[in-house]
Coordinates of C-alpha atoms (C1' of nucleotides) in Angstrom, one line a residue:
Chain A
M1 CA 113.9 79.2 86.8
R2 CA 116.3 76.6 88.1
Y3 CA 119.7 77.8 89.2
L4 CA 122.8 76.0 90.3
L5 CA 125.1 77.7 92.8
V6 CA 128.6 76.4 93.0
E7 CA 130.2 78.0 96.1
D8 CA 132.1 76.6 99.0
N9 CA 131.6 79.4 101.5
Q10 CA 128.6 78.0 103.5
E11 CA 127.4 81.3 104.9
L12 CA 127.4 83.1 101.7
A13 CA 125.8 80.2 99.8
E14 CA 123.0 80.0 102.2
A15 CA 122.3 83.7 102.0
V16 CA 122.2 83.6 98.2
L17 CA 120.1 80.5 98.2
R18 CA 117.5 82.1 100.5
R19 CA 117.4 85.2 98.5
L20 CA 117.0 83.6 95.2
A21 CA 114.4 81.3 96.6
M22 CA 112.4 84.3 97.7
D23 CA 112.3 85.3 94.1
G24 CA 110.6 82.0 93.4
H25 CA 113.6 80.3 91.8
A26 CA 114.6 76.7 92.5
V27 CA 118.3 76.8 93.5
D28 CA 120.6 73.8 94.0
H29 CA 123.8 74.1 95.8
A30 CA 127.1 72.5 95.2
A31 CA 130.1 73.1 97.4
S32 CA 132.6 71.7 95.1
L33 CA 133.3 71.0 91.4
E34 CA 132.7 67.4 92.0
A35 CA 129.2 68.1 93.4
A36 CA 128.5 70.5 90.6
K37 CA 129.2 67.8 88.1
D38 CA 126.7 65.5 89.8
C39 CA 124.1 68.3 89.8
L40 CA 124.6 69.0 86.1
A41 CA 124.3 65.4 85.3
A42 CA 121.1 65.1 87.2
A43 CA 119.2 68.2 86.1
D44 CA 118.9 71.0 83.5
Y45 CA 119.6 74.4 84.8
D46 CA 118.7 77.8 83.4
L47 CA 121.7 79.6 85.0
I48 CA 124.9 78.7 86.9
L49 CA 126.5 80.8 89.5
L50 CA 130.1 79.7 89.7
D51 CA 132.7 80.7 92.3
V52 CA 136.3 80.9 91.0
M53 CA 138.1 79.5 94.0
L54 CA 136.8 76.0 95.0
P55 CA 138.3 73.4 97.2
D56 CA 138.9 70.9 94.4
G57 CA 139.9 73.2 91.6
D58 CA 139.5 76.4 89.6
G59 CA 136.1 77.4 88.5
R60 CA 137.5 78.7 85.3
E61 CA 138.9 75.4 84.2
F62 CA 135.6 73.8 85.0
L63 CA 133.9 76.4 82.9
A64 CA 136.2 75.9 80.0
Q65 CA 135.5 72.2 80.0
S66 CA 131.8 72.4 80.5
R67 CA 131.3 74.9 77.8
K68 CA 131.8 72.2 75.2
R69 CA 128.9 70.3 76.4
L70 CA 126.7 72.8 78.0
D71 CA 124.9 75.8 76.7
V72 CA 123.8 77.3 80.0
P73 CA 124.5 80.9 81.0
V74 CA 127.1 81.3 83.6
I75 CA 127.9 84.1 86.0
M76 CA 131.2 84.0 87.7
L77 CA 131.7 85.0 91.4
T78 CA 135.1 86.5 91.9
A79 CA 136.9 88.1 94.8
R80 CA 137.7 91.7 94.4
S81 CA 141.4 91.3 94.9
Q82 CA 141.7 88.7 92.1
V83 CA 141.7 91.3 89.3
S84 CA 143.0 88.8 86.9
D85 CA 139.9 86.7 87.6
R86 CA 137.8 89.2 85.8
V87 CA 140.1 89.4 82.9
G88 CA 139.5 86.3 80.9
A89 CA 136.4 85.3 82.8
L90 CA 134.3 86.6 80.0
D91 CA 136.8 85.1 77.5
Q92 CA 136.5 81.8 79.1
G93 CA 132.9 81.5 78.4
A94 CA 131.2 83.3 81.3
D95 CA 128.3 85.5 80.5
D96 CA 129.0 87.9 83.3
Y97 CA 130.9 88.2 86.5
I98 CA 130.3 89.8 89.7
T99 CA 132.8 90.7 92.4
K100 CA 132.4 89.7 96.0
P101 CA 131.2 91.1 98.2
F102 CA 128.1 92.0 96.2
D103 CA 124.6 93.2 97.0
F104 CA 121.9 90.7 96.5
S105 CA 120.0 93.1 94.5
E106 CA 122.9 93.4 92.2
L107 CA 123.1 89.7 91.8
E108 CA 119.5 89.5 91.0
A109 CA 119.8 92.2 88.4
R110 CA 122.7 90.4 86.7
C111 CA 120.8 87.1 86.7
R112 CA 117.9 88.8 85.0
A113 CA 120.2 90.5 82.6
V114 CA 122.0 87.4 81.6
L115 CA 118.8 85.4 81.3
R116 CA 117.2 88.1 79.2
R117 CA 120.2 88.3 76.9
R118 CA 120.1 84.5 76.4
G119 CA 116.4 83.9 76.3
G120 CA 115.7 86.3 73.4
S121 CA 114.2 89.7 74.1
A122 CA 111.7 89.0 76.8
K123 CA 110.8 92.5 77.8
N124 CA 111.9 93.4 81.2
E125 CA 110.1 96.7 81.7
I126 CA 107.8 97.2 84.6
A127 CA 104.8 99.4 84.3
L128 CA 104.4 102.0 87.0
G129 CA 101.1 103.8 86.4
P130 CA 101.6 105.6 83.1
A131 CA 105.4 105.2 83.3
L132 CA 107.7 102.4 82.3
F133 CA 110.7 101.4 84.4
D134 CA 113.6 99.4 83.1
P135 CA 115.5 98.1 86.1
L136 CA 118.4 96.9 84.0
S137 CA 119.4 100.3 82.6
G138 CA 117.8 102.2 85.5
T139 CA 115.7 104.4 83.3
L140 CA 112.2 105.6 83.9
R141 CA 110.1 106.8 81.0
R142 CA 106.8 108.5 80.6
G143 CA 106.0 109.5 77.1
E144 CA 108.7 111.9 76.1
T145 CA 110.2 112.4 79.5
K146 CA 113.1 110.1 80.5
V147 CA 114.9 110.0 83.8
D148 CA 118.0 108.1 84.7
L149 CA 118.2 106.7 88.1
R150 CA 121.3 106.0 90.1
S151 CA 122.0 102.4 91.0
R152 CA 120.6 102.5 94.5
E153 CA 117.6 104.4 93.5
S154 CA 117.0 102.0 90.7
R155 CA 117.1 99.0 93.0
L156 CA 114.9 100.6 95.5
L157 CA 112.3 101.5 92.9
E158 CA 112.5 97.9 91.6
V159 CA 111.6 96.5 94.9
F160 CA 108.6 98.7 95.0
A161 CA 107.7 97.9 91.4
L162 CA 107.7 94.2 92.1
N163 CA 105.5 94.6 95.1
P164 CA 102.9 97.0 94.0
G165 CA 100.5 98.3 96.7
Q166 CA 102.3 96.4 99.4
I167 CA 103.7 98.1 102.4
L168 CA 107.5 97.5 102.7
S169 CA 109.2 98.3 106.0
K170 CA 112.5 100.0 106.2
G171 CA 113.9 96.7 107.4
Q172 CA 112.7 94.8 104.4
L173 CA 114.0 97.4 102.1
M174 CA 117.4 97.4 103.8
D175 CA 117.7 93.7 103.5
R176 CA 116.9 94.0 99.8
L177 CA 119.3 96.8 99.1
F178 CA 122.4 96.0 101.2
T179 CA 124.7 93.2 101.7
F180 CA 124.2 91.2 104.9
D181 CA 127.5 92.3 106.4
S182 CA 127.2 95.9 105.7
A183 CA 125.8 97.9 108.6
V184 CA 123.8 100.8 107.3
T185 CA 121.4 102.9 109.1
E186 CA 117.7 102.9 108.5
N187 CA 118.1 106.5 107.9
A188 CA 119.8 105.6 104.6
I189 CA 116.5 104.3 103.4
E190 CA 114.8 107.5 104.3
V191 CA 117.4 109.4 102.4
Y192 CA 117.0 107.3 99.3
I193 CA 113.2 107.5 99.5
G194 CA 113.6 111.2 99.5
R195 CA 116.0 111.2 96.5
L196 CA 113.9 108.8 94.6
R197 CA 110.8 110.9 95.2
K198 CA 112.4 113.9 93.7
R199 CA 113.3 112.0 90.6
I200 CA 110.0 110.4 90.0
E201 CA 108.1 113.7 90.3
G202 CA 105.6 114.0 87.5
M203 CA 105.9 110.4 86.4
G204 CA 102.4 109.6 87.5
F205 CA 103.0 107.6 90.6
Q206 CA 104.4 108.2 94.0
I207 CA 105.8 106.7 97.1
E208 CA 103.7 107.2 100.1
T209 CA 104.8 106.8 103.7
V210 CA 102.8 104.7 106.0
R211 CA 103.9 106.0 109.3
G212 CA 105.2 103.3 111.6
L213 CA 105.0 100.6 108.9
G214 CA 107.0 101.6 105.9
Y215 CA 106.4 102.8 102.4
R216 CA 104.2 101.9 99.5
I217 CA 104.0 102.7 95.9
E218 CA 100.8 104.0 94.4
A219 CA 99.4 105.6 91.3
Q220 CA 99.1 109.4 91.6
S221 CA 96.1 110.3 93.6
P222 CA 94.7 113.5 92.1
Chain B
M10 CA 97.9 76.8 113.7
R11 CA 100.7 75.4 115.9
Y12 CA 103.4 77.6 117.1
L13 CA 106.6 77.1 119.0
L14 CA 107.8 79.8 121.3
V15 CA 111.5 79.7 122.2
E16 CA 112.0 82.2 125.0
D17 CA 113.7 82.0 128.4
N18 CA 112.0 84.9 130.1
Q19 CA 109.2 83.2 131.9
E20 CA 107.0 86.2 132.4
L21 CA 107.1 87.3 128.8
A22 CA 106.7 83.8 127.5
E23 CA 103.5 83.2 129.6
A24 CA 102.0 86.5 128.3
V25 CA 102.7 85.6 124.7
L26 CA 101.4 82.1 125.2
R27 CA 98.2 83.4 126.7
R28 CA 97.7 85.8 124.0
L29 CA 98.3 83.5 121.1
A30 CA 96.1 80.8 122.8
M31 CA 93.3 83.4 122.9
D32 CA 93.5 83.6 119.1
G33 CA 92.9 79.9 119.0
H34 CA 96.5 78.7 118.3
A35 CA 98.2 75.9 120.0
V36 CA 101.5 77.1 121.3
D37 CA 104.3 75.1 122.8
H38 CA 107.0 76.7 124.9
A39 CA 110.7 75.9 125.0
A40 CA 112.9 77.8 127.4
S41 CA 116.2 76.7 125.8
L42 CA 117.6 75.6 122.5
E43 CA 117.8 72.1 123.9
A44 CA 114.1 72.1 124.7
A45 CA 113.4 73.6 121.3
K46 CA 115.1 70.8 119.5
D47 CA 113.0 68.2 121.4
C48 CA 109.9 70.0 120.5
L49 CA 110.9 70.2 116.8
A50 CA 111.6 66.5 116.8
A51 CA 108.2 65.7 118.4
A52 CA 105.8 67.9 116.3
D53 CA 105.4 69.9 113.2
Y54 CA 105.0 73.6 113.6
D55 CA 103.5 76.3 111.4
L56 CA 105.6 79.1 112.9
I57 CA 108.5 79.5 115.3
L58 CA 109.0 82.5 117.5
L59 CA 112.7 82.5 118.4
D60 CA 114.5 84.7 121.0
V61 CA 118.0 85.6 120.2
M62 CA 119.6 85.4 123.6
L63 CA 119.0 82.0 125.2
P64 CA 120.7 80.4 128.2
D65 CA 122.3 77.7 126.1
G66 CA 123.3 79.5 123.0
D67 CA 122.5 82.0 120.3
G68 CA 119.1 81.8 118.6
R69 CA 120.7 82.8 115.3
E70 CA 123.1 79.9 115.2
F71 CA 120.3 77.6 116.0
L72 CA 118.4 79.1 113.1
A73 CA 121.2 78.8 110.7
Q74 CA 121.6 75.1 111.5
S75 CA 117.9 74.3 111.5
R76 CA 117.3 76.0 108.2
K77 CA 118.9 73.1 106.4
R78 CA 116.3 70.7 107.7
L79 CA 113.4 72.9 108.4
D80 CA 111.1 74.9 106.2
V81 CA 109.1 76.6 108.9
P82 CA 108.7 80.3 109.0
V83 CA 110.6 82.0 111.8
I84 CA 110.2 85.3 113.6
M85 CA 113.1 86.5 115.7
L86 CA 112.6 88.3 118.9
T87 CA 115.4 90.8 119.5
A88 CA 116.2 93.4 122.1
R89 CA 116.2 96.9 120.9
S90 CA 119.6 97.7 122.1
Q91 CA 121.3 94.9 120.3
V92 CA 121.6 96.5 117.0
S93 CA 123.7 93.7 115.8
D94 CA 120.9 91.3 116.5
R95 CA 118.8 92.9 113.9
V96 CA 121.5 93.2 111.3
G97 CA 121.3 90.1 109.2
A98 CA 118.5 88.5 111.1
L99 CA 116.6 88.2 107.9
D100 CA 119.6 87.0 105.9
Q101 CA 120.2 84.3 108.5
G102 CA 117.0 82.7 107.6
A103 CA 114.4 84.6 109.7
D104 CA 111.2 85.6 107.9
D105 CA 110.8 88.7 110.1
Y106 CA 112.0 90.1 113.3
I107 CA 110.4 92.1 116.1
T108 CA 112.1 94.1 118.7
K109 CA 111.3 93.8 122.4
P110 CA 109.3 95.3 124.0
F111 CA 106.5 94.7 121.5
D112 CA 102.8 95.1 121.6
F113 CA 101.0 91.8 121.3
S114 CA 98.9 93.1 118.5
E115 CA 102.0 93.8 116.6
L116 CA 103.2 90.3 117.2
E117 CA 100.0 88.9 116.0
A118 CA 100.1 91.1 112.9
R119 CA 103.6 89.9 112.0
C120 CA 102.7 86.3 112.5
R121 CA 99.8 86.7 110.1
A122 CA 101.9 88.5 107.6
V123 CA 104.6 85.8 107.7
L124 CA 102.2 83.0 107.5
R125 CA 100.4 84.7 104.6
R126 CA 103.6 85.2 102.7
R127 CA 104.5 81.6 103.1
G128 CA 101.1 80.1 102.4
G129 CA 100.7 81.7 99.1
S130 CA 99.4 85.2 98.7
A131 CA 95.9 84.6 99.7
K132 CA 94.4 88.0 100.6
N133 CA 93.8 88.5 104.2
E134 CA 90.9 90.8 104.2
I135 CA 88.1 90.6 106.7
A136 CA 84.5 91.4 105.7
L137 CA 82.8 94.0 107.8
G138 CA 79.3 94.3 106.6
P139 CA 79.6 95.6 103.1
A140 CA 83.2 96.8 103.7
L141 CA 86.5 95.0 103.5
F142 CA 89.3 95.5 106.0
D143 CA 92.9 94.7 105.4
P144 CA 94.6 94.7 108.8
L145 CA 98.1 94.4 107.3
S146 CA 97.9 97.7 105.4
G147 CA 95.3 99.2 107.7
T148 CA 92.9 100.1 104.9
L149 CA 89.2 99.9 104.9
R150 CA 87.4 99.8 101.6
R151 CA 83.8 99.9 100.6
G152 CA 83.3 100.1 96.9
E153 CA 85.1 103.1 95.7
T154 CA 85.6 104.6 99.1
K155 CA 88.9 103.9 100.8
V156 CA 90.0 104.9 104.2
D157 CA 93.5 104.6 105.7
L158 CA 93.5 103.9 109.4
R159 CA 96.3 104.7 111.8
S160 CA 98.1 101.9 113.4
R161 CA 96.2 101.8 116.7
E162 CA 92.9 102.3 115.1
S163 CA 93.7 99.5 112.8
R164 CA 94.5 97.1 115.6
L165 CA 91.5 98.1 117.5
L166 CA 89.2 97.5 114.5
E167 CA 90.9 94.2 114.0
V168 CA 90.0 93.0 117.4
F169 CA 86.4 93.8 116.7
A170 CA 86.5 92.3 113.3
L171 CA 87.8 89.0 114.7
N172 CA 85.1 88.9 117.3
P173 CA 81.9 89.9 115.5
G174 CA 78.9 90.5 117.6
Q175 CA 80.9 89.9 120.8
I176 CA 81.0 92.5 123.6
L177 CA 84.5 93.4 124.4
S178 CA 85.3 95.2 127.6
K179 CA 87.7 98.1 127.8
G180 CA 90.0 95.9 129.8
Q181 CA 90.0 93.2 127.2
L182 CA 90.7 95.8 124.5
M183 CA 93.5 97.3 126.5
D184 CA 95.1 93.9 126.9
R185 CA 94.9 93.4 123.2
L186 CA 96.2 96.8 122.2
F187 CA 99.0 97.6 124.6
T188 CA 102.1 95.9 126.0
F189 CA 101.5 94.2 129.3
D190 CA 103.8 96.6 131.1
S191 CA 102.6 99.8 129.6
A192 CA 100.2 101.7 131.9
V193 CA 97.5 103.4 129.9
T194 CA 94.2 104.7 131.1
E195 CA 90.9 103.1 130.1
N196 CA 90.1 106.5 128.7
A197 CA 92.5 105.9 125.9
I198 CA 90.2 103.2 124.7
E199 CA 87.3 105.6 124.7
V200 CA 89.3 108.1 122.8
Y201 CA 90.2 105.5 120.1
I202 CA 86.7 104.2 119.9
G203 CA 85.7 107.8 119.1
R204 CA 88.4 108.3 116.5
L205 CA 87.6 105.0 114.9
R206 CA 83.9 105.8 114.8
K207 CA 84.6 108.9 112.9
R208 CA 86.7 107.1 110.3
I209 CA 84.3 104.3 109.7
E210 CA 81.4 106.6 109.1
G211 CA 79.5 105.5 106.0
M212 CA 81.2 102.1 105.8
G213 CA 78.1 100.2 106.6
F214 CA 78.8 99.1 110.1
Q215 CA 79.3 100.7 113.5
I216 CA 80.6 100.3 116.9
E217 CA 78.0 100.3 119.5
T218 CA 78.4 101.0 123.2
V219 CA 77.1 98.6 125.7
R220 CA 77.0 100.6 128.8
G221 CA 78.9 99.1 131.7
L222 CA 80.1 96.2 129.6
G223 CA 82.1 97.4 126.7
Y224 CA 81.7 97.7 122.9
R225 CA 80.5 95.6 120.1
I226 CA 80.6 95.8 116.3
E227 CA 77.5 95.5 114.3
A228 CA 76.2 96.0 110.8
Q229 CA 74.5 99.3 110.3
S230 CA 71.1 99.3 111.7
P231 CA 69.0 101.4 109.3
Chain C
dC30 C1' 149.7 112.3 89.4
dG31 C1' 146.3 115.8 91.0
dG32 C1' 142.0 117.9 90.8
dA33 C1' 137.1 117.7 89.6
dC34 C1' 133.2 114.9 89.8
dT35 C1' 130.0 111.3 91.3
dG36 C1' 127.5 108.1 94.1
dT37 C1' 126.9 106.8 98.8
dG38 C1' 125.9 106.9 103.5
dT39 C1' 125.9 109.6 107.9
dC40 C1' 124.6 113.3 110.7
dA41 C1' 122.1 116.9 113.0
dG42 C1' 118.5 119.7 113.3
dG43 C1' 113.8 120.7 111.8
dT44 C1' 109.1 119.2 110.8
dT45 C1' 105.3 116.3 111.0
dT46 C1' 102.2 113.0 113.0
dA47 C1' 100.3 109.5 116.1
dT48 C1' 99.3 108.9 120.6
dG49 C1' 97.6 109.2 125.3
dT50 C1' 96.0 112.4 128.9
dC51 C1' 93.0 115.8 130.7
dA52 C1' 89.1 118.5 131.7
dG53 C1' 84.8 119.5 131.0
dC54 C1' 80.7 118.0 128.8
dT55 C1' 76.8 114.7 127.5
dT56 C1' 74.2 110.6 128.1
dA57 C1' 71.8 106.9 130.3
dC58 C1' 70.0 104.8 134.1
dT59 C1' 67.9 104.8 138.8
Chain D
dA11 C1' 67.9 115.1 140.0
dG12 C1' 71.9 112.7 141.0
dT13 C1' 75.5 109.8 139.6
dA14 C1' 78.4 106.9 137.1
dA15 C1' 79.8 106.0 132.5
dG16 C1' 81.0 107.5 128.2
dC17 C1' 82.4 111.2 124.8
dT18 C1' 85.3 114.7 122.8
dG19 C1' 88.1 119.0 121.7
dA20 C1' 92.5 120.6 123.0
dC21 C1' 97.1 119.8 124.2
dA22 C1' 101.9 117.9 125.4
dT23 C1' 105.1 114.7 123.9
dA24 C1' 107.9 111.5 121.8
dA25 C1' 108.7 109.0 118.0
dA26 C1' 108.9 108.9 113.1
dC27 C1' 110.2 111.1 109.2
dC28 C1' 112.5 114.5 106.1
dT29 C1' 116.3 117.1 104.4
dG30 C1' 120.3 120.1 103.6
dA31 C1' 125.1 119.7 104.4
dC32 C1' 129.1 117.0 104.7
dA33 C1' 132.7 113.3 104.6
dC34 C1' 134.5 109.6 102.1
dA35 C1' 135.8 106.6 98.4
dG36 C1' 136.0 105.6 93.6
dT37 C1' 136.5 107.2 88.9
dC38 C1' 137.5 110.0 85.2
dC39 C1' 140.3 113.1 82.8
dG40 C1' 143.7 116.1 81.7

DNA sequence: CGGACTGTGTCAGGTTTATGTCAGCTTACT
DNA sequence: AGTAAGCTGACATAAACCTGACACAGTCCG
């Protein structure tokens, strides 16, 4: 997938770029509307991440104009205070919006959601042993049994599901679950592992601790 | 592989250099950011080990700047006390971090992990007779049988696996397993050899004692 | 607006586990 | 047989991990 990120905050932009690159996407970065136009002229994108406040104009106007020519999904990045930003963002042609500060995992989830909506119904469920996990809705299903996960639990499980068999350290999990400026304890991961374990009981797979290294998902042993 | 170590503590730097050299890597050493820049201009590296606190600046800033131009994996070396060091290290562009003081074997393991992640996901398993050993997850497999090793056991086995047929003295093994400033008895090695032997029973290879000299790994005799 | 509810993250105390030492034993070599 | 080297079961310890309880902030709903 090829993304275009339009964002003038350098620090934030780099963090987002890195993260999306880790997921295997090619991401171009434009720090202004001017630069964004150049990028759009030069390449085809699958998704645009568009900040509202930009040095040379308002992202919404840009969106309104581009919509006539483009048919690319757009996710708006808005500041929390700018409530009015949200209102109308969707009207203006955005496919979704996300308020800053956001978790990277949430951004990833929204990107997937939007792309899925657009690109037809590519199934987005992940098989976990005999169970099926839908990270978008946060539901886990095995036959008749269905479990709803909370947002954090869902993201956590998603990270495991995307790295089956691999050991993930608490540090890695933290970086995947939390914003870079939020200072949470590693203990939070332990707590969530515990909560998640309770929920996935009887689903045919389990999270196993690898002492000193991290955690790993595995199909039920016995 | 060619590494660049950016670290101002002379003693630590030399120890790391020696160790990595033993693994057959070429390692350059820069004691400051200034020197690091010169090195980067002069050569291409496969991996950078970057201390956070340096006499002429913060390693993280350096990293943030370099990221634009470089695409080399970076492992940050942070002090345990400096919690803030760790926070965001990965977001700032590091591929991994390791807190001082660290065991050399852990450093090696992380280097391998990062390089592997970067260089595609080639499996990193080592053949030991009829068995396969994955030093990253610490699992040993022979056909259907799977054994999980503990961290120290895993590192110990790794040393043997990388030096097949060679006799390794207890001193050498200690150097490879423990931090240079930690004072452990040679008996500890004996104990671990014993534990490891128990675990690898039936895996088709064995650790044999060479009285007065050390130990050696060999395929099962009969 | 206030109270009930929910999702989150922290904390403190309890539990488990890896690790290294020790003491006494076995083995190999002279 | 004597001696040094190696082995091993038992143990203390500290670190890693788990978990019940709680505090806090949103959100919902009357």
